[in-house]
mmCIF file of C-alpha atoms in Angstrom:
data_model
loop_
_atom_site.group_PDB
_atom_site.id
_atom_site.type_symbol
_atom_site.label_atom_id
_atom_site.label_comp_id
_atom_site.label_asym_id
_atom_site.label_seq_id
_atom_site.Cartn_x
_atom_site.Cartn_y
_atom_site.Cartn_z
ATOM 1 C CA MET V 13 -15.774 27.159 -15.404
ATOM 2 C CA SER V 14 -18.405 25.871 -13.134
ATOM 3 C CA SER V 15 -19.077 27.247 -9.751
ATOM 4 C CA ALA V 16 -17.763 25.371 -6.661
ATOM 5 C CA PRO V 17 -19.672 26.637 -3.450
ATOM 6 C CA GLN V 18 -18.577 23.659 -1.450
ATOM 7 C CA ASN V 19 -15.591 21.600 -0.981
ATOM 8 C CA LEU V 20 -15.203 18.768 -3.361
ATOM 9 C CA PHE V 21 -13.438 15.203 -3.165
ATOM 10 C CA LEU V 22 -10.939 13.892 -5.381
ATOM 11 C CA HIS V 23 -10.111 10.187 -5.613
ATOM 12 C CA ALA V 24 -6.780 8.948 -7.264
ATOM 13 C CA ASP V 25 -6.562 5.362 -8.149
ATOM 14 C CA GLY V 26 -3.385 3.702 -9.546
ATOM 15 C CA ASP V 27 -3.895 1.800 -12.856
ATOM 16 C CA SER V 28 -2.533 -1.854 -12.501
ATOM 17 C CA PHE V 29 -0.327 -0.198 -9.844
ATOM 18 C CA PHE V 30 2.083 -2.975 -8.938
ATOM 19 C CA VAL V 31 2.691 -3.714 -12.557
ATOM 20 C CA ALA V 32 2.941 -0.001 -13.488
ATOM 21 C CA CYS V 33 5.606 0.300 -10.830
ATOM 22 C CA GLU V 34 7.579 -2.578 -12.373
ATOM 23 C CA VAL V 35 7.254 -1.063 -15.801
ATOM 24 C CA SER V 36 8.571 2.399 -14.515
ATOM 25 C CA VAL V 37 11.874 0.764 -13.828
ATOM 26 C CA HIS V 38 11.637 -1.807 -16.670
ATOM 27 C CA PRO V 39 10.423 0.436 -19.689
ATOM 28 C CA GLU V 40 11.207 -2.538 -21.984
ATOM 29 C CA TYR V 41 8.123 -4.066 -20.502
ATOM 30 C CA ARG V 42 5.773 -1.347 -21.497
ATOM 31 C CA GLY V 43 2.914 -2.455 -23.525
ATOM 32 C CA LEU V 44 3.580 -6.283 -22.851
ATOM 33 C CA PRO V 45 1.660 -8.720 -21.041
ATOM 34 C CA VAL V 46 3.137 -8.632 -17.436
ATOM 35 C CA VAL V 47 2.015 -10.319 -14.231
ATOM 36 C CA VAL V 48 3.188 -9.730 -10.632
ATOM 37 C CA GLY V 49 3.073 -12.597 -8.370
ATOM 38 C CA GLU V 50 5.856 -15.025 -9.126
ATOM 39 C CA ASP V 51 7.022 -15.084 -5.397
ATOM 40 C CA ARG V 52 3.421 -15.988 -4.236
ATOM 41 C CA GLY V 53 2.704 -18.540 -6.972
ATOM 42 C CA ILE V 54 -0.456 -16.753 -8.212
ATOM 43 C CA ALA V 55 -1.316 -13.634 -10.256
ATOM 44 C CA VAL V 56 -1.645 -10.632 -7.730
ATOM 45 C CA ALA V 57 -1.531 -7.948 -10.434
ATOM 46 C CA MET V 58 -1.779 -7.944 -14.200
ATOM 47 C CA SER V 59 -1.179 -5.479 -16.870
ATOM 48 C CA TYR V 60 -4.149 -4.661 -19.134
ATOM 49 C CA GLU V 61 -2.422 -6.430 -22.022
ATOM 50 C CA ALA V 62 -2.173 -9.580 -19.734
ATOM 51 C CA LYS V 63 -5.893 -9.155 -18.751
ATOM 52 C CA ALA V 64 -6.805 -9.126 -22.518
ATOM 53 C CA LEU V 65 -5.246 -12.365 -23.166
ATOM 54 C CA GLY V 66 -7.135 -13.933 -20.286
ATOM 55 C CA VAL V 67 -5.083 -13.838 -17.158
ATOM 56 C CA THR V 68 -7.218 -13.404 -14.057
ATOM 57 C CA ARG V 69 -6.292 -12.490 -10.503
ATOM 58 C CA GLY V 70 -5.475 -15.549 -8.419
ATOM 59 C CA MET V 71 -4.601 -17.738 -11.454
ATOM 60 C CA PRO V 72 -1.765 -19.991 -10.480
ATOM 61 C CA VAL V 73 1.738 -19.115 -12.041
ATOM 62 C CA PHE V 74 2.275 -22.592 -13.395
ATOM 63 C CA GLU V 75 -0.888 -22.265 -15.247
ATOM 64 C CA ILE V 76 -0.044 -18.793 -16.681
ATOM 65 C CA LYS V 77 3.306 -20.174 -17.847
ATOM 66 C CA LYS V 78 1.530 -23.001 -19.540
ATOM 67 C CA ARG V 79 -1.309 -21.171 -21.232
ATOM 68 C CA PHE V 80 0.329 -17.694 -21.841
ATOM 69 C CA PRO V 81 3.992 -18.395 -22.399
ATOM 70 C CA LYS V 82 4.760 -15.000 -23.623
ATOM 71 C CA VAL V 83 3.655 -13.378 -20.371
ATOM 72 C CA ILE V 84 6.381 -11.933 -18.204
ATOM 73 C CA ILE V 85 6.048 -12.902 -14.742
ATOM 74 C CA LEU V 86 7.690 -10.946 -11.817
ATOM 75 C CA PRO V 87 8.066 -11.189 -8.067
ATOM 76 C CA HIS V 88 6.880 -8.249 -5.928
ATOM 77 C CA HIS V 89 9.219 -5.426 -5.007
ATOM 78 C CA PHE V 90 7.287 -3.613 -2.177
ATOM 79 C CA ASP V 91 9.967 -1.053 -1.649
ATOM 80 C CA LEU V 92 9.479 0.214 -5.037
ATOM 81 C CA TYR V 93 5.721 0.314 -4.769
ATOM 82 C CA ARG V 94 5.696 2.054 -1.340
ATOM 83 C CA LYS V 95 8.374 4.672 -2.843
ATOM 84 C CA ILE V 96 6.044 5.466 -5.758
ATOM 85 C CA SER V 97 3.060 5.559 -3.616
ATOM 86 C CA ASN V 98 4.717 8.061 -1.159
ATOM 87 C CA SER V 99 5.691 10.014 -4.098
ATOM 88 C CA VAL V 100 2.051 10.261 -5.465
ATOM 89 C CA TYR V 101 0.992 11.279 -2.047
ATOM 90 C CA ASP V 102 3.564 14.253 -2.081
ATOM 91 C CA ILE V 103 2.386 15.304 -5.541
ATOM 92 C CA LEU V 104 -1.251 15.584 -4.184
ATOM 93 C CA LEU V 105 0.000 17.472 -1.117
ATOM 94 C CA SER V 106 1.743 20.025 -3.428
ATOM 95 C CA TYR V 107 -1.668 20.895 -5.031
ATOM 96 C CA LEU V 108 -4.084 20.251 -2.166
ATOM 97 C CA SER V 109 -3.968 20.736 1.610
ATOM 98 C CA VAL V 110 -5.741 17.579 3.060
ATOM 99 C CA VAL V 111 -5.002 14.275 1.676
ATOM 100 C CA GLU V 112 -6.016 10.889 2.826
ATOM 101 C CA LYS V 113 -3.810 7.905 1.888
ATOM 102 C CA TYR V 114 -6.515 5.106 1.512
ATOM 103 C CA SER V 115 -4.359 2.310 0.462
ATOM 104 C CA ILE V 116 -1.049 1.945 -1.152
ATOM 105 C CA ASP V 117 -2.455 2.739 -4.607
ATOM 106 C CA GLU V 118 -5.368 4.998 -3.612
ATOM 107 C CA CYS V 119 -5.686 8.608 -2.230
ATOM 108 C CA PHE V 120 -8.555 10.928 -1.464
ATOM 109 C CA ALA V 121 -8.138 14.660 -1.010
ATOM 110 C CA GLU V 122 -10.238 17.679 -0.340
ATOM 111 C CA VAL V 123 -10.565 20.183 -3.109
ATOM 112 C CA ARG V 124 -11.403 23.671 -1.969
ATOM 113 C CA PRO V 125 -12.827 26.554 -3.912
ATOM 114 C CA SER V 126 -9.629 28.367 -3.760
ATOM 115 C CA ASP V 127 -7.812 25.266 -5.324
ATOM 116 C CA ILE V 128 -10.201 25.516 -8.345
ATOM 117 C CA THR V 129 -9.735 29.172 -8.653
ATOM 118 C CA TYR V 130 -6.011 28.911 -8.866
ATOM 119 C CA ALA V 131 -6.100 26.050 -11.349
ATOM 120 C CA THR V 132 -8.714 28.085 -13.163
ATOM 121 C CA SER V 133 -11.074 24.997 -13.610
ATOM 122 C CA GLU V 134 -11.827 21.628 -12.103
ATOM 123 C CA GLU V 135 -10.894 19.941 -15.235
ATOM 124 C CA LYS V 136 -7.639 21.825 -15.477
ATOM 125 C CA LEU V 137 -6.824 20.867 -11.729
ATOM 126 C CA VAL V 138 -7.402 17.140 -12.291
ATOM 127 C CA GLU V 139 -5.542 17.068 -15.595
ATOM 128 C CA GLU V 140 -2.462 18.765 -14.137
ATOM 129 C CA ILE V 141 -2.251 16.258 -11.271
ATOM 130 C CA LYS V 142 -2.791 13.289 -13.535
ATOM 131 C CA ASN V 143 -0.100 14.539 -15.776
ATOM 132 C CA GLU V 144 2.500 15.210 -13.206
ATOM 133 C CA ILE V 145 2.162 11.787 -11.653
ATOM 134 C CA SER V 146 2.498 10.265 -15.224
ATOM 135 C CA GLU V 147 5.485 12.328 -16.045
ATOM 136 C CA LYS V 148 7.479 12.391 -12.831
ATOM 137 C CA LEU V 149 6.858 8.826 -11.773
ATOM 138 C CA GLY V 150 6.192 6.661 -15.055
ATOM 139 C CA VAL V 151 2.902 5.292 -13.705
ATOM 140 C CA THR V 152 -0.623 6.348 -14.492
ATOM 141 C CA TYR V 153 -3.451 7.118 -12.096
ATOM 142 C CA SER V 154 -7.181 7.501 -12.956
ATOM 143 C CA LEU V 155 -8.709 10.639 -11.134
ATOM 144 C CA GLY V 156 -12.305 11.339 -10.179
ATOM 145 C CA LEU V 157 -13.790 14.595 -8.818
ATOM 146 C CA ALA V 158 -17.098 14.917 -7.275
ATOM 147 C CA ARG V 159 -19.207 16.246 -4.417
ATOM 148 C CA THR V 160 -18.816 13.214 -2.107
ATOM 149 C CA LYS V 161 -16.174 10.585 -1.537
ATOM 150 C CA ALA V 162 -18.323 7.759 -2.960
ATOM 151 C CA LEU V 163 -19.025 9.770 -6.150
ATOM 152 C CA ALA V 164 -15.436 10.610 -6.423
ATOM 153 C CA LYS V 165 -14.567 6.904 -6.241
ATOM 154 C CA THR V 166 -17.217 6.064 -8.702
ATOM 155 C CA ALA V 167 -15.638 8.705 -11.191
ATOM 156 C CA SER V 168 -12.327 7.429 -10.983
ATOM 157 C CA LYS V 169 -13.246 4.160 -12.301
ATOM 158 C CA LEU V 170 -15.214 5.322 -15.304
ATOM 159 C CA GLN V 171 -12.340 5.962 -17.810
ATOM 160 C CA LYS V 172 -9.482 3.554 -16.659
ATOM 161 C CA PRO V 173 -6.646 3.601 -17.417
ATOM 162 C CA ASN V 174 -5.342 7.121 -17.160
ATOM 163 C CA GLY V 175 -8.739 8.813 -16.968
ATOM 164 C CA ALA V 176 -9.975 12.083 -15.368
ATOM 165 C CA VAL V 177 -13.676 12.383 -14.762
ATOM 166 C CA VAL V 178 -15.410 15.307 -13.086
ATOM 167 C CA LEU V 179 -18.817 14.878 -11.988
ATOM 168 C CA LEU V 180 -20.452 18.436 -11.080
ATOM 169 C CA THR V 181 -23.906 18.235 -12.511
ATOM 170 C CA PRO V 182 -26.859 16.146 -11.667
ATOM 171 C CA LEU V 183 -26.743 14.874 -15.350
ATOM 172 C CA ALA V 184 -23.076 13.801 -15.111
ATOM 173 C CA GLU V 185 -23.729 12.065 -11.747
ATOM 174 C CA GLU V 186 -26.767 10.369 -13.074
ATOM 175 C CA HIS V 187 -24.747 9.088 -16.196
ATOM 176 C CA ALA V 188 -21.856 7.761 -14.004
ATOM 177 C CA LEU V 189 -24.341 5.937 -11.700
ATOM 178 C CA ARG V 190 -26.175 4.316 -14.613
ATOM 179 C CA THR V 191 -22.816 3.332 -16.054
ATOM 180 C CA THR V 192 -21.688 1.648 -12.830
ATOM 181 C CA SER V 193 -23.054 -1.916 -12.143
ATOM 182 C CA ILE V 194 -24.061 -2.774 -8.700
ATOM 183 C CA GLU V 195 -21.155 -5.227 -8.458
ATOM 184 C CA ASP V 196 -18.695 -2.480 -8.838
ATOM 185 C CA VAL V 197 -20.055 -0.076 -6.332
ATOM 186 C CA TRP V 198 -17.552 0.955 -3.487
ATOM 187 C CA GLY V 199 -18.901 -0.193 -0.258
ATOM 188 C CA ILE V 200 -21.327 -2.930 -1.236
ATOM 189 C CA GLY V 201 -20.014 -6.305 -0.248
ATOM 190 C CA ARG V 202 -20.088 -9.538 -2.145
ATOM 191 C CA ARG V 203 -22.648 -11.083 0.152
ATOM 192 C CA THR V 204 -25.029 -7.943 -0.298
ATOM 193 C CA VAL V 205 -24.696 -7.603 -3.995
ATOM 194 C CA PRO V 206 -27.219 -10.831 -4.682
ATOM 195 C CA ARG V 207 -29.682 -9.445 -2.255
ATOM 196 C CA LEU V 208 -29.855 -6.139 -3.982
ATOM 197 C CA GLN V 209 -30.022 -7.724 -7.358
ATOM 198 C CA ALA V 210 -32.786 -9.951 -6.234
ATOM 199 C CA LEU V 211 -34.678 -6.394 -5.611
ATOM 200 C CA GLY V 212 -34.138 -5.469 -9.241
ATOM 201 C CA MET V 213 -31.069 -3.243 -8.886
ATOM 202 C CA LYS V 214 -28.723 -3.677 -11.487
ATOM 203 C CA THR V 215 -26.788 -0.433 -11.416
ATOM 204 C CA ALA V 216 -25.616 2.266 -8.781
ATOM 205 C CA TYR V 217 -28.482 4.409 -10.126
ATOM 206 C CA ASP V 218 -30.892 1.618 -9.279
ATOM 207 C CA PHE V 219 -29.484 1.563 -5.699
ATOM 208 C CA VAL V 220 -29.787 5.364 -5.245
ATOM 209 C CA GLN V 221 -33.344 5.416 -6.399
ATOM 210 C CA TYR V 222 -34.506 2.505 -4.402
ATOM 211 C CA PRO V 223 -36.745 3.578 -1.479
ATOM 212 C CA SER V 224 -34.613 4.647 1.305
ATOM 213 C CA ALA V 225 -37.194 3.246 4.018
ATOM 214 C CA TYR V 226 -36.630 -0.323 2.744
ATOM 215 C CA ILE V 227 -32.809 0.080 2.728
ATOM 216 C CA GLU V 228 -32.869 1.314 6.365
ATOM 217 C CA ARG V 229 -35.193 -1.430 7.564
ATOM 218 C CA HIS V 230 -33.492 -4.402 5.846
ATOM 219 C CA PHE V 231 -29.893 -3.405 5.660
ATOM 220 C CA PRO V 232 -27.118 -2.316 7.946
ATOM 221 C CA GLU V 233 -26.784 1.614 8.459
ATOM 222 C CA PRO V 234 -23.544 1.958 6.383
ATOM 223 C CA LEU V 235 -25.518 0.998 3.271
ATOM 224 C CA ARG V 236 -28.139 3.820 3.783
ATOM 225 C CA ALA V 237 -25.235 6.241 4.219
ATOM 226 C CA LEU V 238 -23.685 4.831 1.021
ATOM 227 C CA GLN V 239 -26.906 5.470 -0.781
ATOM 228 C CA LEU V 240 -26.981 9.142 0.521
ATOM 229 C CA GLU V 241 -23.273 9.595 -0.561
ATOM 230 C CA LEU V 242 -23.985 8.432 -4.146
ATOM 231 C CA GLY V 243 -27.042 10.765 -4.133
ATOM 232 C CA GLY V 244 -24.806 13.616 -3.364
ATOM 233 C CA VAL V 245 -25.039 13.969 0.352
ATOM 234 C CA SER V 246 -21.459 14.124 1.799
ATOM 235 C CA LEU V 247 -21.250 12.079 4.839
ATOM 236 C CA HIS V 248 -17.679 10.483 4.690
ATOM 237 C CA GLU V 249 -15.141 13.022 6.007
ATOM 238 C CA LEU V 250 -11.490 12.518 4.879
ATOM 239 C CA ASN V 251 -9.090 10.699 7.361
ATOM 240 C CA ALA V 252 -6.175 12.745 6.655
ATOM 241 C CA SER V 253 -3.000 10.639 7.085
ATOM 242 C CA PRO V 254 -1.505 11.140 10.546
ATOM 243 C CA ASP V 255 1.955 12.337 11.123
ATOM 244 C CA ALA V 256 4.054 9.098 10.266
ATOM 245 C CA ARG V 257 6.259 9.780 13.182
ATOM 246 C CA ASP V 258 3.400 9.018 15.483
ATOM 247 C CA GLN V 259 3.220 5.423 14.461
ATOM 248 C CA LYS V 260 3.969 2.983 17.241
ATOM 249 C CA SER V 261 5.390 -0.031 15.155
ATOM 250 C CA ILE V 262 7.039 -0.831 11.988
ATOM 251 C CA GLN V 263 6.942 -4.175 10.437
ATOM 252 C CA SER V 264 8.850 -5.917 7.704
ATOM 253 C CA THR V 265 8.112 -9.436 6.182
ATOM 254 C CA ALA V 266 9.355 -11.400 3.231
ATOM 255 C CA THR V 267 8.194 -14.744 1.605
ATOM 256 C CA PHE V 268 10.969 -16.540 -0.140
ATOM 257 C CA ARG V 269 11.209 -19.329 -2.670
ATOM 258 C CA PRO V 270 12.010 -22.122 -2.435
ATOM 259 C CA PRO V 271 11.489 -22.675 1.250
ATOM 260 C CA SER V 272 14.538 -23.665 3.077
ATOM 261 C CA THR V 273 15.873 -25.583 6.130
ATOM 262 C CA ASP V 274 19.271 -23.857 5.864
ATOM 263 C CA ARG V 275 19.757 -21.804 8.901
ATOM 264 C CA ASN V 276 22.075 -19.278 7.041
ATOM 265 C CA ILE V 277 19.424 -18.694 4.340
ATOM 266 C CA ILE V 278 16.755 -18.065 6.793
ATOM 267 C CA TRP V 279 18.824 -15.908 8.958
ATOM 268 C CA ALA V 280 19.835 -14.053 5.838
ATOM 269 C CA GLU V 281 16.147 -13.340 4.759
ATOM 270 C CA LEU V 282 15.338 -12.125 8.416
ATOM 271 C CA SER V 283 18.436 -9.984 8.262
ATOM 272 C CA GLN V 284 17.120 -8.254 5.166
ATOM 273 C CA ASN V 285 13.817 -7.608 6.995
ATOM 274 C CA ILE V 286 15.653 -6.032 9.892
ATOM 275 C CA GLU V 287 17.557 -3.706 7.500
ATOM 276 C CA ASN V 288 14.503 -2.675 5.807
ATOM 277 C CA ALA V 289 12.592 -1.987 8.999
ATOM 278 C CA CYS V 290 15.579 -0.047 10.583
ATOM 279 C CA GLU V 291 16.076 2.005 7.438
ATOM 280 C CA HIS V 292 12.420 2.956 7.512
ATOM 281 C CA ALA V 293 12.640 3.858 11.090
ATOM 282 C CA ARG V 294 15.807 5.979 10.498
ATOM 283 C CA ARG V 295 13.926 7.805 7.683
ATOM 284 C CA LEU V 296 11.385 8.882 10.176
ATOM 285 C CA GLY V 297 13.747 9.531 12.942
ATOM 286 C CA LEU V 298 12.423 6.833 15.213
ATOM 287 C CA MET V 299 14.015 4.284 17.445
ATOM 288 C CA THR V 300 12.954 1.240 19.182
ATOM 289 C CA LYS V 301 13.825 -0.894 22.460
ATOM 290 C CA SER V 302 11.377 -3.772 21.760
ATOM 291 C CA VAL V 303 11.194 -6.079 18.887
ATOM 292 C CA SER V 304 9.524 -9.316 17.867
ATOM 293 C CA ILE V 305 10.513 -11.865 15.202
ATOM 294 C CA PHE V 306 8.717 -14.657 13.524
ATOM 295 C CA ILE V 307 9.263 -17.482 11.092
ATOM 296 C CA LYS V 308 6.545 -19.322 9.152
ATOM 297 C CA ASN V 309 6.984 -22.798 7.837
ATOM 298 C CA THR V 310 5.267 -24.391 4.639
ATOM 299 C CA ASP V 311 2.372 -25.463 6.694
ATOM 300 C CA PHE V 312 1.824 -21.752 7.660
ATOM 301 C CA THR V 313 2.507 -22.378 11.263
ATOM 302 C CA HIS V 314 4.172 -19.418 13.005
ATOM 303 C CA GLN V 315 6.873 -19.285 15.550
ATOM 304 C CA SER V 316 7.668 -16.123 17.341
ATOM 305 C CA ARG V 317 9.724 -14.458 20.067
ATOM 306 C CA ASP V 318 9.570 -11.092 21.597
ATOM 307 C CA CYS V 319 13.098 -9.502 22.565
ATOM 308 C CA SER V 320 14.102 -6.247 24.624
ATOM 309 C CA LEU V 321 16.955 -4.227 23.810
ATOM 310 C CA ALA V 322 19.124 -2.733 26.507
ATOM 311 C CA LEU V 323 19.146 0.797 24.627
ATOM 312 C CA TYR V 324 16.963 2.446 22.122
ATOM 313 C CA ALA V 325 18.327 1.673 18.601
ATOM 314 C CA ASP V 326 17.861 1.984 14.874
ATOM 315 C CA ASP V 327 20.904 0.024 13.944
ATOM 316 C CA PRO V 328 20.179 -3.302 12.553
ATOM 317 C CA GLY V 329 23.423 -4.792 13.888
ATOM 318 C CA VAL V 330 22.240 -3.999 17.525
ATOM 319 C CA ILE V 331 19.040 -5.761 16.938
ATOM 320 C CA MET V 332 20.510 -8.787 15.069
ATOM 321 C CA ASN V 333 22.820 -9.324 18.122
ATOM 322 C CA ALA V 334 19.813 -9.075 20.422
ATOM 323 C CA ILE V 335 17.522 -11.519 18.548
ATOM 324 C CA GLU V 336 19.844 -14.277 17.480
ATOM 325 C CA PRO V 337 19.584 -16.316 20.558
ATOM 326 C CA ALA V 338 15.749 -16.055 20.141
ATOM 327 C CA PHE V 339 16.073 -16.954 16.654
ATOM 328 C CA ASP V 340 17.827 -20.126 17.299
ATOM 329 C CA THR V 341 15.164 -21.182 19.889
ATOM 330 C CA ILE V 342 12.347 -21.081 17.403
ATOM 331 C CA LEU V 343 14.191 -22.577 14.512
ATOM 332 C CA ARG V 344 13.726 -26.389 14.081
ATOM 333 C CA SER V 345 16.198 -28.204 11.873
ATOM 334 C CA SER V 346 13.522 -30.423 9.974
ATOM 335 C CA GLU V 347 11.219 -27.460 9.226
ATOM 336 C CA LYS V 348 11.169 -25.766 5.776
ATOM 337 C CA ILE V 349 10.720 -22.225 6.404
ATOM 338 C CA ARG V 350 9.011 -19.949 3.486
ATOM 339 C CA SER V 351 8.899 -16.443 5.376
ATOM 340 C CA THR V 352 10.235 -14.353 8.182
ATOM 341 C CA GLY V 353 9.408 -11.109 9.752
ATOM 342 C CA ILE V 354 10.317 -8.464 12.060
ATOM 343 C CA THR V 355 8.291 -5.837 14.092
ATOM 344 C CA LEU V 356 9.787 -2.779 15.751
ATOM 345 C CA HIS V 357 7.551 -1.843 18.675
ATOM 346 C CA ASN V 358 6.968 1.141 21.022
ATOM 347 C CA LEU V 359 8.783 3.465 18.592
ATOM 348 C CA ARG V 360 10.074 6.835 20.062
ATOM 349 C CA ARG V 361 11.110 9.789 18.176
ATOM 350 C CA ILE V 362 14.959 10.212 18.422
ATOM 351 C CA GLU V 363 14.613 13.686 20.212
ATOM 352 C CA ASP V 364 12.435 12.048 22.963
ATOM 353 C CA VAL V 365 14.708 8.970 23.713
ATOM 354 C CA PRO V 366 15.913 9.396 27.264
ATOM 355 C CA HIS V 367 19.515 9.619 27.897
ATOM 356 C CA ASP V 368 21.212 7.866 30.914
ATOM 357 C CA LEU V 369 23.719 9.140 33.500
ATOM 358 C CA PHE V 370 26.566 7.365 31.811
ATOM 359 C CA GLU V 371 25.914 8.421 28.268
ATOM 360 C CA MET V 372 25.536 4.941 27.071
ATOM 361 C CA GLN V 373 22.503 5.854 24.974
ATOM 362 C CA ALA V 374 24.552 8.631 23.341
ATOM 363 C CA THR V 375 27.335 6.283 22.390
ATOM 364 C CA ALA V 376 24.611 3.916 20.843
ATOM 365 C CA ASP V 377 23.105 6.856 18.943
ATOM 366 C CA SER V 378 26.597 7.574 17.367
ATOM 367 C CA ARG V 379 26.580 4.083 15.819
ATOM 368 C CA SER V 380 23.502 4.807 13.692
ATOM 369 C CA LEU V 381 25.695 7.613 11.856
ATOM 370 C CA VAL V 382 27.138 4.895 9.875
ATOM 371 C CA GLU V 383 23.944 3.581 8.956
ATOM 372 C CA ARG V 384 22.552 6.992 7.926
ATOM 373 C CA PHE V 385 25.517 7.469 5.759
ATOM 374 C CA ALA V 386 24.772 4.058 4.107
ATOM 375 C CA ASP V 387 21.072 5.110 3.740
ATOM 376 C CA LYS V 388 22.432 7.774 1.472
ATOM 377 C CA ILE V 389 24.105 5.496 -0.536
ATOM 378 C CA ARG V 390 21.309 3.089 -1.024
ATOM 379 C CA ALA V 391 19.003 6.105 -1.902
ATOM 380 C CA LYS V 392 21.429 6.975 -4.852
ATOM 381 C CA PHE V 393 22.343 3.516 -6.017
ATOM 382 C CA GLY V 394 19.606 1.443 -5.005
ATOM 383 C CA SER V 395 18.596 -0.651 -1.935
ATOM 384 C CA ASP V 396 20.863 -3.561 -2.879
ATOM 385 C CA ALA V 397 23.874 -1.259 -3.360
ATOM 386 C CA LEU V 398 25.117 -1.662 0.308
ATOM 387 C CA MET V 399 24.072 -4.330 2.809
ATOM 388 C CA ARG V 400 25.290 -6.499 5.721
ATOM 389 C CA ALA V 401 27.276 -9.601 4.875
ATOM 390 C CA SER V 402 24.416 -11.566 6.877
ATOM 391 C CA SER V 403 21.909 -10.496 4.298
ATOM 392 C CA LEU V 404 23.868 -11.663 1.211
ATOM 393 C CA ASN V 405 22.372 -15.091 1.077
ATOM 394 C CA GLY V 406 18.867 -13.724 1.107
ATOM 395 C CA SER V 407 16.739 -13.185 -2.009
ATOM 396 C CA SER V 408 16.516 -9.382 -1.741
ATOM 397 C CA HIS V 409 14.851 -9.285 -5.097
ATOM 398 C CA ASP V 410 11.904 -11.311 -4.054
ATOM 399 C CA LYS V 411 11.027 -9.094 -0.812
ATOM 400 C CA ASP V 412 7.353 -9.750 0.012
ATOM 401 C CA ASN V 413 6.477 -6.491 1.895
ATOM 402 C CA SER V 414 7.938 -3.951 4.196
ATOM 403 C CA PHE V 415 4.987 -1.820 5.129
ATOM 404 C CA PRO V 416 4.658 0.192 8.275
ATOM 405 C CA LYS V 417 2.389 -1.650 10.571
ATOM 406 C CA GLY V 418 0.928 1.791 11.629
ATOM 407 C CA HIS V 419 -0.708 2.643 14.836
ATOM 408 C CA SER V 420 -0.947 0.207 17.517
#
């Protein structure tokens, strides 16, 4: 076992994450060419089998169907992706104390000497985490462990998919840097790559070895920091995910096909977004008194309205009643609408919601008990197992996204 005198960094990177999530609930697609992006009209994510055929990111769906008729093309299911992403985060936290959720399919984590001692070796720790993710969730992640965040990020890409790379010696780091092309270095933008290539840099190793004085003089400061990170000097700390209950807003949006002028269909789509946002708020124990809605037409023009609620709520019925008049003011009969969205603003923890003299807020709170019971049914039988009648005309299977908007 190699010594670990300092904290190390782990990077966990999902392999073809959106597609892998779809395959986890549709195992019959395993090993087949699969593309996610039907609802957006372009390939957003591809399985390795689809990539091998020649499908590329951004390729139009109609072109894929014409050139590769055997490819399975699916719409997004962001609820599923978020659920699996959260589960990966929880697994990492069961091994390590400090975890940063970098994106929906990526996490960084701090690995302390005591973590290595408990696992018996760095390699054993990384393998155990990787295997638990795969066995419990049905998706694979590639993991990298190294002295800095930039090196860990580099390591995780070396043996995709389902790789586990540990860089703990100068020789291992040098090999990783020589293997990584300058175009693939995390933190080097597309516009910067040609400038570095013009200076003769082809790999990450070339970049690290280039005179630092020149980098400092001719490039922004973050590039010099990246050079140091790849050279083994740890500068980038973890931004451990904050308490989710501290977020100030939650947003849910959806793009649907085909676009519609039908008021009932558009309202149903918005209704689904409201249900989704409220469910997420209830899961976190948060309530809102201020919301905003938007609709977007086929020309990508937005119309939006802000609405205030009389009382704090996490009940979609209360919010629908409040926003319906505003919805009708922004809907024009001749416009084809392609997406809708809702944002819950100024969120407060349930325990911090002020109560009034006449206990009207307490009465409103009791209404959410029914919704919480419905949440348990949905958790057991699926998100479509129970929904409001107003949402039934919507295309729940084609949800675009329902991510928390985060801090504001």
